[in-house]
mmCIF file of C-alpha atoms in Angstrom:
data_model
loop_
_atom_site.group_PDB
_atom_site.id
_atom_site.type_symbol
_atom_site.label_atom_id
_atom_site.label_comp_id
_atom_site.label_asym_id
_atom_site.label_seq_id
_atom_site.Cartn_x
_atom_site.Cartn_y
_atom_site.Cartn_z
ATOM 1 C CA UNK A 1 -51.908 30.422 -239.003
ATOM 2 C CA UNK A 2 -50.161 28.655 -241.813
ATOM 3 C CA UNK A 3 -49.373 29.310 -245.870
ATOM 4 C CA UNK A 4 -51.340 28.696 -248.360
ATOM 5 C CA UNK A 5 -49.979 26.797 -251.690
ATOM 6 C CA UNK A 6 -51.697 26.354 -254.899
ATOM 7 C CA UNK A 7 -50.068 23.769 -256.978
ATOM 8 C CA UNK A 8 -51.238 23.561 -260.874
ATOM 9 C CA UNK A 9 -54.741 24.168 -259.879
ATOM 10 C CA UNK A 10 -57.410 23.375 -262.645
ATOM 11 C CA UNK A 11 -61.263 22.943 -262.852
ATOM 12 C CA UNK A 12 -63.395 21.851 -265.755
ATOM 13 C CA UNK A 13 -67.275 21.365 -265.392
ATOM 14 C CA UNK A 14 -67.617 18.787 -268.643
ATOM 15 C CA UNK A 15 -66.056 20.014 -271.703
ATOM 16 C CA UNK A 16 -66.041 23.540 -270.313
ATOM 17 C CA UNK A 17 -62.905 24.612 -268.442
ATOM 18 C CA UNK A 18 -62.527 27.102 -265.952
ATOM 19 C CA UNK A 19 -59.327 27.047 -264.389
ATOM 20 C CA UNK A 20 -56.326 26.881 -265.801
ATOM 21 C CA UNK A 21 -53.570 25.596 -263.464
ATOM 22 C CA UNK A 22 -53.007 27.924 -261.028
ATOM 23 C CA UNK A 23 -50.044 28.541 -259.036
ATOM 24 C CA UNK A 24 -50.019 30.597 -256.032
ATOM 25 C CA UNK A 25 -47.820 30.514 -252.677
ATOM 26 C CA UNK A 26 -48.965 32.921 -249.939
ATOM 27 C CA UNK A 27 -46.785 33.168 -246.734
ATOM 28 C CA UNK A 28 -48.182 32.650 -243.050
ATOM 29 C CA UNK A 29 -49.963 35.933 -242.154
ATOM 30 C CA UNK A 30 -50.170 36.917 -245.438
ATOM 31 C CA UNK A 31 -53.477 38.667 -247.705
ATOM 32 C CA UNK A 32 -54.205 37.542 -250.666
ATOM 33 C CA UNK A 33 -56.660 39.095 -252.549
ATOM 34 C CA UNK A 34 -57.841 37.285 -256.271
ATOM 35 C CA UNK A 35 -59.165 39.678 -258.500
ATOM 36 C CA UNK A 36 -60.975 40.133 -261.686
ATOM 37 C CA UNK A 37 -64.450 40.285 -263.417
ATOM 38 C CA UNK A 38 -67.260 38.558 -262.928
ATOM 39 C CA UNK A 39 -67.077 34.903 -264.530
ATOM 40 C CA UNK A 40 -62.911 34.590 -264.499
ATOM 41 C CA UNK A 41 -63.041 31.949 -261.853
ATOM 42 C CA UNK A 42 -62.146 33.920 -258.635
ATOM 43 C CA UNK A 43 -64.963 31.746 -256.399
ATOM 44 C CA UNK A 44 -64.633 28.997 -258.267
ATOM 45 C CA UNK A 45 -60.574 29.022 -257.030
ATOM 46 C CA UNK A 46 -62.158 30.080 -253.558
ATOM 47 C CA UNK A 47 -64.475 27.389 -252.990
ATOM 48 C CA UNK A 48 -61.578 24.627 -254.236
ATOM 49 C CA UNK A 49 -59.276 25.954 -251.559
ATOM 50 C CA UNK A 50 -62.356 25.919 -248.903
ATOM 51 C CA UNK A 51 -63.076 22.304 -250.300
ATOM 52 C CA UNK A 52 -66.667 22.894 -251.443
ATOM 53 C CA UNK A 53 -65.660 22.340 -255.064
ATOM 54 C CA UNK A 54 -63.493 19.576 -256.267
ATOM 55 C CA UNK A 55 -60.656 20.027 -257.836
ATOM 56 C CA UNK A 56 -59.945 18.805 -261.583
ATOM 57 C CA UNK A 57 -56.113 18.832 -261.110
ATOM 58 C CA UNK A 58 -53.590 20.027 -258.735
ATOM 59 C CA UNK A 59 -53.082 20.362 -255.281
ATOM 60 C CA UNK A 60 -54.410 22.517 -252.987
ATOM 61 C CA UNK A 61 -51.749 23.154 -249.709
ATOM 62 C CA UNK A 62 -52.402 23.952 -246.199
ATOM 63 C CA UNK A 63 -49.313 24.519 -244.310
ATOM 64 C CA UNK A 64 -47.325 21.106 -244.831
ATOM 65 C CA UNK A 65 -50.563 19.020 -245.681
ATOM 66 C CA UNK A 66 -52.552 18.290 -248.891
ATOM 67 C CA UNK A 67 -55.933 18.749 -248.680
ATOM 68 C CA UNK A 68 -57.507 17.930 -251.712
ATOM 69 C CA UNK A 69 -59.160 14.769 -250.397
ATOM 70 C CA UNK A 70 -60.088 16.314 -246.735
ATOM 71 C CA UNK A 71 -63.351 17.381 -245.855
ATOM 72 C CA UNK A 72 -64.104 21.111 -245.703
ATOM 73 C CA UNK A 73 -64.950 20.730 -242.032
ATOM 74 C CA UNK A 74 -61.585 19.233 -241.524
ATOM 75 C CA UNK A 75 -59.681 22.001 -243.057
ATOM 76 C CA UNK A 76 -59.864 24.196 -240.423
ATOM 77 C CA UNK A 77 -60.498 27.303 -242.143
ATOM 78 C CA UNK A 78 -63.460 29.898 -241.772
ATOM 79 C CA UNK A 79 -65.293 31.482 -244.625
ATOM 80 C CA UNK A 80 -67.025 34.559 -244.789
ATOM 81 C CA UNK A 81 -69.916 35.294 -247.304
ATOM 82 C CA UNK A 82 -71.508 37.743 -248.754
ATOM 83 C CA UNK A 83 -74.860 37.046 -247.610
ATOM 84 C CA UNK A 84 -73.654 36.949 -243.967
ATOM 85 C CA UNK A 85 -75.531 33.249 -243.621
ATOM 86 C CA UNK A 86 -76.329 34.066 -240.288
ATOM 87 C CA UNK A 87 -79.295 32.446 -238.438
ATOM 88 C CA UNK A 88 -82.480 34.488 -238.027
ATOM 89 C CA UNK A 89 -83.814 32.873 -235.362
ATOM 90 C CA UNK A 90 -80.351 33.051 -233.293
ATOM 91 C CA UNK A 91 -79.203 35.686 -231.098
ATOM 92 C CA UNK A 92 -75.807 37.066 -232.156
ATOM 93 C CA UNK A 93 -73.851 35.548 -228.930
ATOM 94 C CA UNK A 94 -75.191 32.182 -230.429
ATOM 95 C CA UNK A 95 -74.201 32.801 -233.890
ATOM 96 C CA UNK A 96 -70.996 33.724 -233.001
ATOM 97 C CA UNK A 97 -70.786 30.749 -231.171
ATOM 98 C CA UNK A 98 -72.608 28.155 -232.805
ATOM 99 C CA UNK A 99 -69.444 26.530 -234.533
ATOM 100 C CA UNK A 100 -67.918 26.081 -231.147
ATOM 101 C CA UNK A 101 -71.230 24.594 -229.955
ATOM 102 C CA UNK A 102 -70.941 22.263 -232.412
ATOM 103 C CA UNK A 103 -67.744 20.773 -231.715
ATOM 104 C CA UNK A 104 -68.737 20.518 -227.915
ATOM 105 C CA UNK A 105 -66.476 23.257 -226.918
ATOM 106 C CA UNK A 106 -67.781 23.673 -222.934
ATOM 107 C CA UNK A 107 -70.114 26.693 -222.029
ATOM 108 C CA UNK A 108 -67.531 28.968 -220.575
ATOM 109 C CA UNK A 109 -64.662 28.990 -222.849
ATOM 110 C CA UNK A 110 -67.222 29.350 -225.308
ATOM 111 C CA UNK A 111 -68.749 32.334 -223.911
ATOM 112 C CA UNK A 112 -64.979 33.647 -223.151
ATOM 113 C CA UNK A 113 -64.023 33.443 -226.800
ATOM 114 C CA UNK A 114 -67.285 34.484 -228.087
ATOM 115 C CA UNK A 115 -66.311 37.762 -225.711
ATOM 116 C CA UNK A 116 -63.287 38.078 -227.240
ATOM 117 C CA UNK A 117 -64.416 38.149 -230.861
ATOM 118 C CA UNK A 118 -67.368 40.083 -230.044
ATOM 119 C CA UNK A 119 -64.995 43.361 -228.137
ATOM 120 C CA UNK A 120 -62.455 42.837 -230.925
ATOM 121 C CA UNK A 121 -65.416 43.634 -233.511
ATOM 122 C CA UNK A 122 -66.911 46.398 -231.000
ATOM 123 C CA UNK A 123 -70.197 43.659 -231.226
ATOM 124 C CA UNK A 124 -70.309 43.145 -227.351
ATOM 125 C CA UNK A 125 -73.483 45.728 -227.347
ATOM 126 C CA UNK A 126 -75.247 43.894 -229.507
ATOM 127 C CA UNK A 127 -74.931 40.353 -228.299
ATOM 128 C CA UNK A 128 -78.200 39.557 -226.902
ATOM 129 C CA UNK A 129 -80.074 41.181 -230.279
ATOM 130 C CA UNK A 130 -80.919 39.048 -233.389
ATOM 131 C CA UNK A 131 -79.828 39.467 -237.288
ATOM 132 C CA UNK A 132 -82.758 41.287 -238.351
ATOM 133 C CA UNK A 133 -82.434 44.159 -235.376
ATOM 134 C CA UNK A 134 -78.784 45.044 -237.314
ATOM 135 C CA UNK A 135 -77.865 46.767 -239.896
ATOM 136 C CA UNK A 136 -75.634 45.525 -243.160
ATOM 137 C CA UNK A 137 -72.542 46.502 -241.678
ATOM 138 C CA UNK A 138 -72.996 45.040 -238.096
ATOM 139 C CA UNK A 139 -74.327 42.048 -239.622
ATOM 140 C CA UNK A 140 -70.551 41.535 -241.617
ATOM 141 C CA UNK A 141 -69.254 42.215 -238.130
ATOM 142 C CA UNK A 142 -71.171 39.157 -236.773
ATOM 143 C CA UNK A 143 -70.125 37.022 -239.412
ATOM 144 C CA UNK A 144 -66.598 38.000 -239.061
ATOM 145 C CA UNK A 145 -67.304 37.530 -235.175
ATOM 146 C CA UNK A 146 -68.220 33.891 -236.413
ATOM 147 C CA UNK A 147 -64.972 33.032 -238.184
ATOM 148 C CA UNK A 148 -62.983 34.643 -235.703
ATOM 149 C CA UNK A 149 -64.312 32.421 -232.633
ATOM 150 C CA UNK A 150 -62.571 29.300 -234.359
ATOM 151 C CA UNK A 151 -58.991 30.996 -234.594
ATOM 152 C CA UNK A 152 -58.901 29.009 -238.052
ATOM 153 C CA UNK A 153 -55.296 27.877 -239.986
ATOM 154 C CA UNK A 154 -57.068 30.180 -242.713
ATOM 155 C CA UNK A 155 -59.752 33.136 -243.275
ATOM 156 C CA UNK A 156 -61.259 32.872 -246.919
ATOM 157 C CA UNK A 157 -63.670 36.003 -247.592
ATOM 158 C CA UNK A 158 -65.813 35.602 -250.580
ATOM 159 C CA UNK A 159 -67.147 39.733 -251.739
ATOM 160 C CA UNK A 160 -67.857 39.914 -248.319
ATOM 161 C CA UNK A 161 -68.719 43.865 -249.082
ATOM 162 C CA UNK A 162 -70.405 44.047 -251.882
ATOM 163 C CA UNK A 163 -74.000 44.113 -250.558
ATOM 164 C CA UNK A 164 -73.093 47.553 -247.972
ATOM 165 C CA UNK A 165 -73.550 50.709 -249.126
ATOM 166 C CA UNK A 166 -70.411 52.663 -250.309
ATOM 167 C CA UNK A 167 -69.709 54.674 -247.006
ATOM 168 C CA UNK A 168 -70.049 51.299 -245.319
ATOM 169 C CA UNK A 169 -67.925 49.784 -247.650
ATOM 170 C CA UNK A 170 -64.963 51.853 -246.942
ATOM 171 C CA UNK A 171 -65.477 51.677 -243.231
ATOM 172 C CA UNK A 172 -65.512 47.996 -243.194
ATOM 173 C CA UNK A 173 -62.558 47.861 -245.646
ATOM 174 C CA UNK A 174 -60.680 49.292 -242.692
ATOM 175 C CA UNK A 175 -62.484 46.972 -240.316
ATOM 176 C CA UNK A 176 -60.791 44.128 -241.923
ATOM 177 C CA UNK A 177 -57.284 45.450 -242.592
ATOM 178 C CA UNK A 178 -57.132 46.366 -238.837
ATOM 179 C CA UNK A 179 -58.622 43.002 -238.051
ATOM 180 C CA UNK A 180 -55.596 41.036 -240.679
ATOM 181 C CA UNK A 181 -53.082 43.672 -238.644
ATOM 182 C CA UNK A 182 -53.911 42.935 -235.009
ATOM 183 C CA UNK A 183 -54.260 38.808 -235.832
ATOM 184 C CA UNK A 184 -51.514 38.623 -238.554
ATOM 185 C CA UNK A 185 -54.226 36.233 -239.230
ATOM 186 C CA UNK A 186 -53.584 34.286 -243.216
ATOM 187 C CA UNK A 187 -56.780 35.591 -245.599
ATOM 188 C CA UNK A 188 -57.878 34.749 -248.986
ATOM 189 C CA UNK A 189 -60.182 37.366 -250.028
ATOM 190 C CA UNK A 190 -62.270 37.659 -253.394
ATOM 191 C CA UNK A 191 -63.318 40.748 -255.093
ATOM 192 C CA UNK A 192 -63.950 42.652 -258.069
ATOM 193 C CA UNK A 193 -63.428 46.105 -256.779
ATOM 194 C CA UNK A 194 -59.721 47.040 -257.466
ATOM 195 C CA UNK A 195 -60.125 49.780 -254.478
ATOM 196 C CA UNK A 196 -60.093 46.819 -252.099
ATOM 197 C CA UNK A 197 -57.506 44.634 -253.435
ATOM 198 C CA UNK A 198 -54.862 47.770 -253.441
ATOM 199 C CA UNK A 199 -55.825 48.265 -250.214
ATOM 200 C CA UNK A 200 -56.380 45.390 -248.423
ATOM 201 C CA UNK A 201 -53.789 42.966 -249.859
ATOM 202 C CA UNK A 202 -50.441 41.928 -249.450
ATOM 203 C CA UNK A 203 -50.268 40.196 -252.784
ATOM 204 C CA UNK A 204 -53.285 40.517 -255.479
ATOM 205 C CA UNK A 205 -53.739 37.188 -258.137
ATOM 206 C CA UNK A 206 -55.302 39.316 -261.194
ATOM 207 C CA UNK A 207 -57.572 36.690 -263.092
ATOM 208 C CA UNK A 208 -59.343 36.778 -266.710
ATOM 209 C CA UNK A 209 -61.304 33.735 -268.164
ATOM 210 C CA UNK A 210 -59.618 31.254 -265.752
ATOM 211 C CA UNK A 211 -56.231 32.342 -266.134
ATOM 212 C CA UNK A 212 -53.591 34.051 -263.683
ATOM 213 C CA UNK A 213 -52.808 37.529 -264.963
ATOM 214 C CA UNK A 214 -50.242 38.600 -262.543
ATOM 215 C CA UNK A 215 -49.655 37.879 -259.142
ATOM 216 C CA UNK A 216 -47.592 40.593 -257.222
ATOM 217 C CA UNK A 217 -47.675 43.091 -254.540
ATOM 218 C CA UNK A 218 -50.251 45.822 -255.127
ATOM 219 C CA UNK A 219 -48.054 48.608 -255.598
ATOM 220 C CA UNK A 220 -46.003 45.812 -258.699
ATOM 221 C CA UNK A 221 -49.070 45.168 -260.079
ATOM 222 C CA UNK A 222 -50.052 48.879 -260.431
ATOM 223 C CA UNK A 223 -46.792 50.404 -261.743
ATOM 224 C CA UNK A 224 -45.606 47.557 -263.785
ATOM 225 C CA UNK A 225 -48.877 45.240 -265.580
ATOM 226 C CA UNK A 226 -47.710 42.584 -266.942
ATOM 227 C CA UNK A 227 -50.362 42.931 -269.775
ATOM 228 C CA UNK A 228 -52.981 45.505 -271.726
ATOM 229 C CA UNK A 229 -55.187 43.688 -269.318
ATOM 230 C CA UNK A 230 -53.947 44.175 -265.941
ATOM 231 C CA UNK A 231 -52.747 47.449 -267.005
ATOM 232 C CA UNK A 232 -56.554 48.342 -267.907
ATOM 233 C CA UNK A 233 -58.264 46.785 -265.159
ATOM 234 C CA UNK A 234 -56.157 48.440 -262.224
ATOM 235 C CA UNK A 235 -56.829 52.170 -261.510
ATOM 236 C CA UNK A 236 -59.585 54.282 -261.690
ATOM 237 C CA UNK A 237 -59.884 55.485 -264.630
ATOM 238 C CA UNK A 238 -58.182 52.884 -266.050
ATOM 239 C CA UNK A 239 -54.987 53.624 -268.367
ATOM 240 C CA UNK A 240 -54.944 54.978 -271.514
ATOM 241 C CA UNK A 241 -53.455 53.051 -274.498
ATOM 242 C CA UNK A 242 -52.361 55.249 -277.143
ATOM 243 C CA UNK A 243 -50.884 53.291 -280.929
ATOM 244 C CA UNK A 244 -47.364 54.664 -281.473
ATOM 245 C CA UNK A 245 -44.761 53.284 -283.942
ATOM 246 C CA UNK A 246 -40.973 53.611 -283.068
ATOM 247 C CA UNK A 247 -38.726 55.977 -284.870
ATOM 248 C CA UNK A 248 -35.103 57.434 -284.607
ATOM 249 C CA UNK A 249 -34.341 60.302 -282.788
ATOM 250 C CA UNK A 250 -31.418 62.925 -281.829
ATOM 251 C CA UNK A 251 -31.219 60.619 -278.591
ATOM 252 C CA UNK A 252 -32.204 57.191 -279.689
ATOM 253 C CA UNK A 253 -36.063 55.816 -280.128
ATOM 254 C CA UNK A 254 -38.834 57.449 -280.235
ATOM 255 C CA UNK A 255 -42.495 56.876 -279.568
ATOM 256 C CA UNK A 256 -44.565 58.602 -282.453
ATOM 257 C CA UNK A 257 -48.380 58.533 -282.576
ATOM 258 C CA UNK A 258 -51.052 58.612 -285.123
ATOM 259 C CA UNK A 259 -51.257 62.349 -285.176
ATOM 260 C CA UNK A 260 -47.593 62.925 -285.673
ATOM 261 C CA UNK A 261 -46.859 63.994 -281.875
ATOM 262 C CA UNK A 262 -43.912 62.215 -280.289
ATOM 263 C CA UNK A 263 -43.100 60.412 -276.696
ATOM 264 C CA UNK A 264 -39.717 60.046 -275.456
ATOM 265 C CA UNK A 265 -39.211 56.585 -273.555
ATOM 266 C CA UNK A 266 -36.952 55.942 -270.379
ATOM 267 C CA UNK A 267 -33.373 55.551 -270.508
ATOM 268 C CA UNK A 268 -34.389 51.569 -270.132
ATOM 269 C CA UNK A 269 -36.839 51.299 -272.333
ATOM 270 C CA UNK A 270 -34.375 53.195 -274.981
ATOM 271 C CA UNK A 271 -31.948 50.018 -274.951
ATOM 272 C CA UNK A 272 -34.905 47.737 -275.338
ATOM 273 C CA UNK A 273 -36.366 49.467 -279.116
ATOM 274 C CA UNK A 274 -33.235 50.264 -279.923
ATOM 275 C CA UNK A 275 -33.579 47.517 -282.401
ATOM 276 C CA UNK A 276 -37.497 47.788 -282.992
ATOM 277 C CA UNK A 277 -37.357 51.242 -285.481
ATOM 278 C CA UNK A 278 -40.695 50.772 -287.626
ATOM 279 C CA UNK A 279 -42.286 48.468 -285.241
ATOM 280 C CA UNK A 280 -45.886 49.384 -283.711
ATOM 281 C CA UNK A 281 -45.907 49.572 -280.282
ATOM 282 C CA UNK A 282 -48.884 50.472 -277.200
ATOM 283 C CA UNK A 283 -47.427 53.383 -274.805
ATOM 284 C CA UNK A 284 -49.707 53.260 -271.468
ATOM 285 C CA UNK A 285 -50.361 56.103 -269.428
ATOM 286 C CA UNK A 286 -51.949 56.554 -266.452
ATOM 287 C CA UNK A 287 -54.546 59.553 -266.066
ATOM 288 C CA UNK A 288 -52.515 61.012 -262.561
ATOM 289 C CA UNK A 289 -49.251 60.612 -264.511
ATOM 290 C CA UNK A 290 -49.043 63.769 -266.159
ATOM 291 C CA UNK A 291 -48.754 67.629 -264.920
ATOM 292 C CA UNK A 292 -49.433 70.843 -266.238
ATOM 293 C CA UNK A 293 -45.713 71.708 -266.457
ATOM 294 C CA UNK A 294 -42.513 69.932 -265.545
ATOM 295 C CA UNK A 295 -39.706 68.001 -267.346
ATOM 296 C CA UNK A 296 -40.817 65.141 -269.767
ATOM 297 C CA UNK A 297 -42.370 64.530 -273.254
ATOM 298 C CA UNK A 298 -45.748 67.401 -274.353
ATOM 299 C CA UNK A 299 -48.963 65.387 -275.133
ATOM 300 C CA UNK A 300 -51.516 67.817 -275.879
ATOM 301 C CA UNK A 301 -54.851 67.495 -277.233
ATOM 302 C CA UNK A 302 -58.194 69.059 -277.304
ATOM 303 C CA UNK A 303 -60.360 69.241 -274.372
ATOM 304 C CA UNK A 304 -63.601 67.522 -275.134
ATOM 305 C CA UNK A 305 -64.856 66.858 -271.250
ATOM 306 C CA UNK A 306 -64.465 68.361 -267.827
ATOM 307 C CA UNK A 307 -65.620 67.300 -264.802
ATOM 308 C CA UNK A 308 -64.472 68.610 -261.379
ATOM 309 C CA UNK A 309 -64.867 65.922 -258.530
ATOM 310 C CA UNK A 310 -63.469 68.155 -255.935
ATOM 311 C CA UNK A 311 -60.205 66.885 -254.872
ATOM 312 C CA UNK A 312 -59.236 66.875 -258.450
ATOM 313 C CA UNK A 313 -60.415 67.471 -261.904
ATOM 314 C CA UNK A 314 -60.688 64.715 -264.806
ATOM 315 C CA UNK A 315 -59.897 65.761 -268.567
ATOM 316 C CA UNK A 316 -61.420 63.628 -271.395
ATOM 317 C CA UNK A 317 -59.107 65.103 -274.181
ATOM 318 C CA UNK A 318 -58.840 64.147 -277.621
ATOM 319 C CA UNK A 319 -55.194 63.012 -278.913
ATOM 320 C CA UNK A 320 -55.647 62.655 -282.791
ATOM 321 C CA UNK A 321 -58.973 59.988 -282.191
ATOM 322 C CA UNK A 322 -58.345 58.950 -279.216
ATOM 323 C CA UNK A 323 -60.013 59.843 -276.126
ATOM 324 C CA UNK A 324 -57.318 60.485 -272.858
ATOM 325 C CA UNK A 325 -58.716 60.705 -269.436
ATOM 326 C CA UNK A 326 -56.156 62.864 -267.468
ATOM 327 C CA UNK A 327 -56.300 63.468 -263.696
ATOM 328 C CA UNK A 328 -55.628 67.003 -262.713
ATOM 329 C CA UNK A 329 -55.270 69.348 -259.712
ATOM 330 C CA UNK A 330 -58.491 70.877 -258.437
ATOM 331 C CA UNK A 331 -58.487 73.998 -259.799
ATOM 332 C CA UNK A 332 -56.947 72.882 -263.177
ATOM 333 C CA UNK A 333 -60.279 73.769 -265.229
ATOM 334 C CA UNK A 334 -59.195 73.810 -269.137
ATOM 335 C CA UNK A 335 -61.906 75.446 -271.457
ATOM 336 C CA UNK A 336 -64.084 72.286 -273.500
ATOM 337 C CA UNK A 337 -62.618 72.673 -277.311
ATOM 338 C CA UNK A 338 -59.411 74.097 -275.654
ATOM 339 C CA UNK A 339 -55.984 72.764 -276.501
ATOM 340 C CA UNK A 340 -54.255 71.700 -273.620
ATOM 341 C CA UNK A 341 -50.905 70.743 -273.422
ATOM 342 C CA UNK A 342 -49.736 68.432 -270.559
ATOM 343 C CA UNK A 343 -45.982 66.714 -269.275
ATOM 344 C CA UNK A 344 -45.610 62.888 -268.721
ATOM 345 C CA UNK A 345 -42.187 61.828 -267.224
ATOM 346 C CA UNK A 346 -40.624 59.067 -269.386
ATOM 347 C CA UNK A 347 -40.515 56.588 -266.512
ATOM 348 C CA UNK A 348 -44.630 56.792 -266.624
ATOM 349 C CA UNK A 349 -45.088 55.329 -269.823
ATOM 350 C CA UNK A 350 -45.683 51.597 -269.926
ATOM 351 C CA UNK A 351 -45.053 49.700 -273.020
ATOM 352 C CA UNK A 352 -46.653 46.434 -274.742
ATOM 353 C CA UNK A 353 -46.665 45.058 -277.524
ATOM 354 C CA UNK A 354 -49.787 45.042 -279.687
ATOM 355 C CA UNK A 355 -49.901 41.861 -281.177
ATOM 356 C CA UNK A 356 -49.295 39.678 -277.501
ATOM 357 C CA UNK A 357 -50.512 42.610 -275.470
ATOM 358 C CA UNK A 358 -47.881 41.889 -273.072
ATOM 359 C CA UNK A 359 -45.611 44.320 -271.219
ATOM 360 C CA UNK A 360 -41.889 45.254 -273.096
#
């Protein structure tokens, strides 16, 4: 396998651009996932590195060599899709193998690699069948199968599991991370379903209108957005943003909000308004990072939606104007028009500022 280097990438169809010089270094063995919304330029980035799209600048960096200029059959990489682009009128052994084929691998090894994809994939049953006797899921299998067979320098895996139902979804999610964890193969993966990029990556590329967000580890990217942006596109339900201006207290700052109640920051985040007293200010808070008792600053509010989900209960309550979706235990069931009065630990509460929407 090798690394994967992204140099200043940028794409611009005419007057229009899309990309806006990327930079991204993924080690050997590594998972990167890029993430965002539809239309920020995720498969655009995708096809660039898989050579299908030119690139308008930059360099694009497989192991030591540049590849801008090299064919995409020459890149030796594998791409998965998400319409499977397997062939109909092929069995599965054949699909699996037709790449090989191709390149005049010899009949046996073929068949011996082909083997070893398929029992890897738990395929071998359903070698001598066709795509249209499968279902979704053993059809991704196949196509994996496919990319597999050519033990490639790099795996790129464009929403490869966004046409399966969502049981099958989550069953192939593990498919893959097993797969990444008995190859330590290197895999470029595009979504825009947050569950998978936590999951599945080893560093996630957040992307909005062309632009790199934040690229981290998923666990980085989910305690400490680097913008309003990240912050709200990461975790389900998203956080909840919540206008405060800074004030003195007995202890130093303050976060007070429109209806008068107060938040006390960290110890770190302290130091860093100890010089902002009047400013305005956006305190972030996740809906799972508050408890019904505990140490920490009281938000309350007034219940305006419960809905119980079974392994917890989510709380749409109503601070001053502003709607805050809380995550609570299971059988946490406040009464609709109730107050309810909940803890949030200082080190919980992100901060940005308003104006750049970036993190403080």
């Amino acid at each position: 396998m090798s690394q994967l280097s992204l140099r200043g990438v940028r794409k611009s169809f005419g007057a229009l651009d899309v990309l806006h010089s990327i930079d991204v270094d993924l080690d050997d063995g590594g998972f990167l996932v890029l993430l965002g919304p539809s239309g920020c330029g995720k498969s655009t980035l995708l096809n660039i590195i898989a050579g299908l799209e030119p690139a308008s600048g930059g360099d694009v960096v497989i192991g030591e060599k540049r590849v801008n200029d090299v064919f995409p059959k020459d890149r030796n990489i594998a791409m998965v899709f998400q319409s499977y682009a397997l062939y109909p009128t092929m069995s599965v052994r054949r699909n699996i193998g037709f790449g090989l084929e191709m390149r005049g691998m010899p009949e046996k090894e073929r068949n011996a690699a082909v083997q070893r994809a398929a029992d890897l994939l738990q395929v071998s049953h359903l070698l001598d069948r066709k795509p249209g006797q499968l279902s979704g899921g053993q059809r991704q299998r196949v196509a994996m199968g496919r990319a597999i067979v050519r033990d490639p320098e790099l795996f790129l895996f464009d929403e490869p599991l966004s046409n399966l139902d969502a049981k099958l979804r989550v069953e192939m999610r593990t498919e893959i991370k097993r797969l990444h964890e008995r190859l330590k193969t290197t895999i470029v993966y595009v979504t825009h379903d947050q569950v998978e990029a936590m999951t599945l990556g080893t560093k996630v590329a957040v992307m909005k209108d062309g632009y790199l967000q934040q690229l981290a580890d998923p666990q980085t990217i989910y305690d400490e957005p680097a913008n309003m942006f990240v912050a709200g596109f990461i975790g389900s339900p998203s956080m909840n943003f919540l206008d405060a201006t800074v004030v003195g207290g007995d202890e130093g700052p303050v976060l007070e909000l429109s209806d008068g109640q107060t938040l006390k920051p960290s110890p770190d985040h302290r130091s860093l308004l100890s010089g902002m007293t009047g400013q305005k200010i956006v305190a972030g808070i996740r809906p799972e990072a508050v408890s019904m008792d505990g140490n920490g600053s009281t938000l309350s509010g007034i219940v305006d939606v419960v809905e119980p989900t079974g392994p917890d209960t989510m709380v749409v309550m109503n601070v001053g104007e502003t709607p805050v979706t809380v995550r609570l235990g299971a059988r946490d069931r406040p009464l609709v028009q109730s107050t309810l009065s909940l803890k949030i630990r200082p080190k919980a509460i992100s901060l940005f500022d308003p104006e750049t929407t970036l993190r403080i």
